[in-house]
Amino acid sequence: MTITAVRTHRLSAPLHTPFVTALRRTTTTDTLIVELVDDDGRSGFGEAPQVWQVTGASLAGAEACVREMLTPGLIGRDADDLGARCAEVRRAVAGNEAAKAAVDTALHDLAARRLGVPLVRLLGGTARRVPTDVTLAAGDATDLAAAARQRRGEGFSVLKLKVGTDAAGDLERVRAVRAAVGPDVRIRLDANQGWTPREAVRVIRGIEDAGLGVELVEQPVSRWDLDGLAWVSDRVGLPVLADESVFGVRDLVEVIRRRAADMVNVKLAKCGGLHAARTLLDLAAEHGIGTVVGSMMESQVGLGAAASLVAAHGTSAVSDLDAAWWLAWSPVRGGIRYDGATVVLPDAPGLGITAIEAKIQPDG
């Protein structure tokens, strides 16, 4: 069975709450959905989110990569030869991980649909419910405390607090959130590269000394400063989670070699898709590095793929799968849904996507 068409869907959907980090502020999810069609009329979907400040991926760039570089190697090829097709996508172009991830995921989705099984089954798992944290957007201590109380009331027991916008006030922000939610809710921090190494050590040691029960600290310093990341990790007791510092295997190998972090956040749009993500998770586990799977601001397509990976592969800590929860509405029909702090995978072939309510731009 062959791939007969590659289509792209540019989507922009509003968030119910602004998403604010040390790197950016956004009120929308802007993303490119890639659709592969086989000669039986089945479709497989993948996603390339636009995140200028993290991956550098744009809708125009991802679409150009898919159309000009990846589509010619897909049209007329055997959709069932999943390993070969994914390898060809990886070799077709340097960088462009988000575009590669979209096509890689669409190939997996199409393969699962052709077999009539959910994507999680294709990946080797059976679970359909995956716990997630929820992010508290960066803000002042009062606003963060109010948001924390609301999320706890909605059933979330793991809160990811965005810090790094103001090192001098971050300890007070964590104090306020802990006071708001009590001792039974887990709190993790994400500085999104917002601190210098010295600021990171000062803030983290202050949190440790105050006994605020923080679970981990994500990407405290610049993604390029692995020496600084290692310097911080060596001087604090809390686990340090590398996110922006690790896109692919070479990055993770360097983090392991330098003992720069205790954990890694694996994201499809950073590493290039499900195949690469599984390699990263296996490599981390072999070297005693903790794992979570995260996402950019994505729809049910990318989030469903990430959640399916977690359901099949597992991670050492609760993963960061709340991206689609932020959507006020979505043009994607079908796929995952949220039940409180749980991502529920559909009992349907592939990702369970039934329609994309947006203009389709065909190619091939």
Coordinates of C-alpha atoms in Angstrom, one line a residue:
M1 CA 0.0 0.0 0.0
T2 CA 1.5 3.3 -1.0
I3 CA 1.4 6.9 0.1
T4 CA -0.5 8.9 -2.5
A5 CA -0.7 12.4 -1.0
V6 CA 0.8 14.7 1.6
R7 CA -1.4 17.5 2.9
T8 CA -0.7 20.4 5.3
H9 CA -3.1 22.2 7.6
R10 CA -2.0 25.5 9.2
L11 CA -3.9 26.0 12.4
S12 CA -4.2 28.7 15.0
A13 CA -6.4 28.2 18.0
P14 CA -6.9 30.4 21.1
L15 CA -5.8 29.5 24.6
H16 CA -8.2 29.9 27.5
T17 CA -5.4 31.5 29.6
P18 CA -2.2 33.2 28.4
F19 CA 0.8 31.0 28.5
V20 CA 3.8 32.9 29.9
T21 CA 7.4 31.7 30.5
A22 CA 10.8 33.3 30.8
L23 CA 11.1 32.9 27.0
R24 CA 7.8 34.0 25.6
R25 CA 4.1 34.9 26.1
T26 CA 1.4 33.5 23.8
T27 CA -2.4 33.5 23.6
T28 CA -2.6 31.0 20.8
T29 CA -1.4 27.6 19.6
D30 CA 0.1 28.0 16.1
T31 CA 0.9 24.7 14.5
L32 CA 1.2 22.8 11.2
I33 CA -0.6 19.5 10.9
V34 CA 0.8 17.1 8.3
E35 CA -1.6 14.5 6.8
L36 CA -0.4 11.5 4.8
V37 CA -2.9 9.7 2.7
D38 CA -2.6 6.1 1.4
D39 CA -4.2 4.5 -1.7
D40 CA -7.1 3.2 0.5
G41 CA -8.0 6.7 1.5
R42 CA -6.7 6.3 5.1
S43 CA -5.0 9.3 6.7
G44 CA -2.2 9.6 9.3
F45 CA -1.6 12.8 11.1
G46 CA 1.4 14.5 12.7
E47 CA 2.2 18.0 14.1
A48 CA 5.0 20.6 13.8
P49 CA 4.3 23.4 16.4
Q50 CA 5.7 26.9 15.8
V51 CA 7.9 27.8 18.7
W52 CA 10.3 30.5 17.6
Q53 CA 12.1 30.9 21.0
V54 CA 12.8 27.2 21.6
T55 CA 13.1 25.1 18.4
G56 CA 13.1 28.0 16.0
A57 CA 10.4 26.2 14.0
S58 CA 7.9 28.3 12.0
L59 CA 4.8 27.3 10.1
A60 CA 6.3 28.5 6.9
G61 CA 9.6 26.8 7.5
A62 CA 8.1 23.5 8.5
E63 CA 5.7 23.6 5.6
A64 CA 8.5 24.3 3.1
C65 CA 10.5 21.4 4.5
V66 CA 7.6 19.0 4.3
R67 CA 6.6 20.1 0.8
E68 CA 10.0 20.5 -0.8
M69 CA 12.2 18.0 0.9
L70 CA 10.1 15.3 2.6
T71 CA 7.1 14.8 0.3
P72 CA 9.2 13.7 -2.8
G73 CA 10.6 10.8 -0.7
L74 CA 7.1 9.7 0.4
I75 CA 4.9 9.8 -2.6
G76 CA 4.5 6.3 -4.1
R77 CA 6.4 4.6 -1.3
D78 CA 5.2 1.7 0.8
A79 CA 3.4 3.0 3.9
D80 CA 3.8 -0.3 5.7
D81 CA 7.6 -0.2 5.7
L82 CA 7.6 2.1 8.7
G83 CA 11.2 1.7 9.7
A84 CA 12.5 2.5 6.3
R85 CA 10.2 5.5 5.8
C86 CA 11.2 7.0 9.2
A87 CA 14.9 6.5 8.5
E88 CA 14.5 8.3 5.1
V89 CA 12.8 11.2 6.8
R90 CA 15.6 11.5 9.3
R91 CA 18.2 11.5 6.5
A92 CA 16.4 13.8 4.1
V93 CA 17.4 17.1 5.6
A94 CA 19.5 18.6 8.4
G95 CA 17.7 20.1 11.4
N96 CA 14.0 20.8 10.9
E97 CA 13.2 18.5 13.8
A98 CA 9.6 19.7 14.1
A99 CA 8.8 19.0 10.4
K100 CA 10.5 15.6 10.7
A101 CA 8.5 14.9 13.9
A102 CA 5.2 15.7 12.1
V103 CA 6.0 13.3 9.2
D104 CA 7.4 10.6 11.6
T105 CA 4.3 10.8 13.7
A106 CA 2.0 10.7 10.7
L107 CA 3.8 7.6 9.4
H108 CA 3.2 5.9 12.8
D109 CA -0.4 7.0 12.9
L110 CA -1.0 5.7 9.4
A111 CA 0.6 2.4 10.2
A112 CA -1.5 2.0 13.3
R113 CA -4.7 2.9 11.4
R114 CA -3.8 0.4 8.7
L115 CA -3.5 -2.3 11.4
G116 CA -6.7 -1.2 13.1
V117 CA -5.0 -0.6 16.4
P118 CA -4.5 2.5 18.6
L119 CA -1.0 4.1 18.3
V120 CA -0.1 3.0 21.8
R121 CA -0.6 -0.6 20.7
L122 CA 1.7 -0.1 17.8
L123 CA 4.3 1.3 20.2
G124 CA 4.0 -1.8 22.4
G125 CA 1.7 -0.7 25.2
T126 CA -1.9 -1.1 26.3
A127 CA -2.6 1.7 28.8
R128 CA -5.1 4.3 27.9
R129 CA -4.8 6.7 30.8
V130 CA -1.7 8.8 31.4
P131 CA -1.2 11.2 34.3
T132 CA 0.1 14.7 33.6
D133 CA 1.2 17.8 35.4
V134 CA -0.2 21.2 34.7
T135 CA 1.7 24.4 34.1
L136 CA 1.3 27.6 36.1
A137 CA 2.2 30.5 33.8
A138 CA 4.8 33.0 35.0
G139 CA 3.3 35.8 37.1
D140 CA 3.5 37.4 40.5
A141 CA 3.1 35.5 43.7
T142 CA -0.5 36.4 44.3
D143 CA -1.6 35.4 40.8
L144 CA 0.4 32.1 41.0
A145 CA -1.2 31.2 44.3
A146 CA -4.7 31.8 43.0
A147 CA -3.9 29.7 39.9
A148 CA -2.5 26.9 42.0
R149 CA -5.6 26.7 44.2
Q150 CA -7.7 26.6 41.1
R151 CA -5.7 23.8 39.5
R152 CA -5.7 21.8 42.7
G153 CA -9.5 22.1 42.8
E154 CA -9.6 20.8 39.2
G155 CA -7.8 17.7 40.3
F156 CA -4.2 18.4 39.4
S157 CA -1.7 17.1 41.9
V158 CA 1.6 18.0 40.1
L159 CA 2.1 21.7 39.4
K160 CA 4.8 23.0 37.1
L161 CA 5.6 26.5 38.2
K162 CA 7.2 28.8 35.5
V163 CA 9.9 30.9 37.1
G164 CA 13.1 32.6 35.8
T165 CA 11.6 35.9 34.9
D166 CA 12.9 37.5 38.1
A167 CA 15.3 35.6 40.2
A168 CA 15.0 37.9 43.2
G169 CA 11.3 37.1 43.5
D170 CA 11.2 33.4 42.6
L171 CA 11.6 32.1 46.2
E172 CA 8.6 34.1 47.3
R173 CA 6.6 32.8 44.3
V174 CA 7.3 29.2 45.4
R175 CA 6.5 30.0 49.0
A176 CA 3.1 31.5 47.9
V177 CA 2.2 28.4 45.8
R178 CA 3.2 26.0 48.5
A179 CA 1.1 27.9 51.1
A180 CA -1.8 27.9 48.6
V181 CA -1.9 24.2 47.9
G182 CA -0.6 22.6 51.1
P183 CA 1.9 19.7 51.5
D184 CA 0.2 17.0 49.3
V185 CA 0.6 18.6 45.9
R186 CA 3.9 18.2 44.1
I187 CA 5.6 21.3 42.8
R188 CA 8.2 21.4 40.1
L189 CA 9.9 24.5 38.7
D190 CA 10.8 25.4 35.1
A191 CA 13.1 28.4 34.7
N192 CA 13.2 28.1 30.9
Q193 CA 16.9 29.2 30.8
G194 CA 16.0 32.3 32.8
W195 CA 18.7 32.2 35.5
T196 CA 22.5 32.6 35.5
P197 CA 24.3 29.7 37.2
R198 CA 24.9 31.8 40.3
E199 CA 21.3 32.9 40.5
A200 CA 20.1 29.3 40.0
V201 CA 22.2 28.0 42.9
R202 CA 21.1 30.9 45.1
V203 CA 17.4 30.4 44.4
I204 CA 17.5 26.6 44.5
R205 CA 19.4 26.5 47.8
G206 CA 16.9 29.0 49.2
I207 CA 14.1 26.7 48.3
E208 CA 15.9 23.7 49.8
D209 CA 16.6 25.6 53.0
A210 CA 13.0 26.7 53.3
G211 CA 11.8 23.1 53.0
L212 CA 9.3 23.9 50.3
G213 CA 9.1 20.4 48.9
V214 CA 10.0 21.1 45.3
E215 CA 10.3 17.9 43.2
L216 CA 12.8 19.1 40.5
V217 CA 14.1 22.2 38.7
E218 CA 14.0 22.3 34.9
Q219 CA 16.5 24.1 32.6
P220 CA 17.8 26.6 35.1
V221 CA 20.4 28.2 32.7
S222 CA 21.0 28.8 29.0
R223 CA 20.6 25.8 26.8
W224 CA 24.2 26.2 25.5
D225 CA 25.8 26.5 28.9
L226 CA 26.4 22.9 29.7
D227 CA 29.3 23.8 32.0
G228 CA 26.9 26.1 33.9
L229 CA 24.3 23.4 34.0
A230 CA 26.8 21.0 35.4
W231 CA 28.0 23.6 37.9
V232 CA 24.5 24.1 39.2
S233 CA 23.7 20.3 39.3
D234 CA 26.9 19.8 41.4
R235 CA 25.9 22.4 44.0
V236 CA 22.3 21.7 44.7
G237 CA 20.4 18.8 46.1
L238 CA 17.3 19.0 44.0
P239 CA 17.2 17.0 40.7
V240 CA 18.0 19.2 37.7
L241 CA 16.0 18.4 34.5
A242 CA 17.5 19.3 31.1
D243 CA 15.0 20.5 28.5
E244 CA 16.2 23.0 25.9
S245 CA 19.8 21.6 26.3
V246 CA 18.7 18.3 24.8
F247 CA 17.3 18.0 21.3
G248 CA 18.8 14.8 20.1
V249 CA 21.1 11.9 20.9
R250 CA 24.4 13.9 20.7
D251 CA 23.0 16.5 23.1
L252 CA 22.0 13.8 25.6
V253 CA 25.4 12.0 25.3
E254 CA 27.1 15.3 26.1
V255 CA 24.9 15.9 29.1
I256 CA 25.6 12.4 30.4
R257 CA 29.4 12.8 29.8
R258 CA 29.5 16.0 31.7
R259 CA 27.1 14.9 34.4
A260 CA 25.3 18.1 33.7
A261 CA 21.7 17.0 34.7
D262 CA 19.9 14.3 36.6
M263 CA 16.9 14.1 34.2
V264 CA 15.9 14.9 30.6
N265 CA 12.7 16.2 29.1
V266 CA 12.1 14.4 25.7
K267 CA 9.9 16.2 23.2
L268 CA 8.9 15.0 19.7
A269 CA 9.3 18.5 18.2
K270 CA 12.8 18.8 19.5
C271 CA 14.2 15.3 18.6
G272 CA 12.4 14.6 15.3
G273 CA 9.6 12.1 16.2
L274 CA 8.7 8.9 18.0
H275 CA 11.6 6.8 16.8
A276 CA 14.1 9.4 18.0
A277 CA 12.2 9.9 21.3
R278 CA 12.3 6.2 22.1
T279 CA 16.1 6.2 21.5
L280 CA 16.5 9.1 23.9
L281 CA 14.4 7.4 26.6
D282 CA 16.3 4.2 26.3
L283 CA 19.7 6.0 26.4
A284 CA 18.7 8.0 29.5
A285 CA 17.5 4.9 31.3
E286 CA 20.7 3.0 30.5
H287 CA 22.7 5.8 32.1
G288 CA 20.5 6.3 35.2
I289 CA 19.1 9.6 33.9
G290 CA 15.5 10.3 34.9
T291 CA 12.9 11.0 32.2
V292 CA 9.7 12.9 31.4
V293 CA 8.1 13.4 28.1
G294 CA 6.9 16.9 27.3
S295 CA 5.4 18.9 24.5
M296 CA 5.3 22.4 23.0
M297 CA 2.0 24.2 22.7
E298 CA 0.3 21.5 20.5
S299 CA -3.1 20.1 19.6
Q300 CA -4.5 16.7 20.2
V301 CA -2.3 15.4 17.4
G302 CA 1.1 16.0 18.8
L303 CA -0.1 15.6 22.4
G304 CA -1.7 12.3 21.5
A305 CA 1.5 11.0 20.1
A306 CA 3.5 12.1 23.1
A307 CA 1.0 10.5 25.5
S308 CA 0.9 7.3 23.5
L309 CA 4.7 7.2 23.9
V310 CA 4.5 7.5 27.6
A311 CA 1.7 4.9 27.9
A312 CA 3.8 2.5 25.9
H313 CA 7.3 3.3 27.2
G314 CA 6.9 4.8 30.6
T315 CA 8.9 7.6 32.3
S316 CA 10.5 7.9 35.7
A317 CA 8.4 11.0 36.7
V318 CA 4.9 12.3 35.8
S319 CA 5.2 13.7 32.3
D320 CA 4.3 17.2 31.0
L321 CA 1.3 16.5 28.8
D322 CA -1.0 19.5 29.4
A323 CA -0.5 21.4 26.1
A324 CA -3.8 20.6 24.5
W325 CA -5.6 21.3 27.9
W326 CA -4.8 25.0 27.3
L327 CA -6.9 25.2 24.2
A328 CA -10.1 27.2 24.4
W329 CA -11.3 25.2 21.4
S330 CA -9.6 23.1 18.8
P331 CA -10.1 22.6 15.0
V332 CA -8.9 19.0 15.5
R333 CA -11.7 16.5 16.0
G334 CA -11.2 13.3 17.8
G335 CA -8.0 12.2 19.6
I336 CA -7.1 12.5 23.3
R337 CA -9.3 14.1 26.0
Y338 CA -8.6 15.2 29.5
D339 CA -10.2 13.7 32.6
G340 CA -8.9 16.0 35.3
A341 CA -5.1 15.4 35.6
T342 CA -5.3 12.4 33.2
V343 CA -4.8 12.2 29.5
V344 CA -7.2 9.6 28.1
L345 CA -6.2 8.0 24.9
P346 CA -8.9 7.1 22.4
D347 CA -10.0 3.5 21.8
A348 CA -9.7 4.0 18.1
P349 CA -7.1 3.2 15.4
G350 CA -4.0 5.4 15.4
L351 CA -4.4 8.7 17.2
G352 CA -8.1 8.6 16.7
I353 CA -8.2 11.9 14.8
T354 CA -11.4 12.1 12.8
A355 CA -11.2 15.5 11.1
I356 CA -9.2 18.7 10.8
E357 CA -11.5 21.7 10.4
A358 CA -9.1 24.0 8.5
K359 CA -8.2 24.7 4.9
I360 CA -6.3 21.8 3.5
Q361 CA -3.3 22.7 1.3
P362 CA -2.5 19.5 -0.7
D363 CA 0.8 18.6 -2.2
G364 CA 1.4 15.4 -4.2

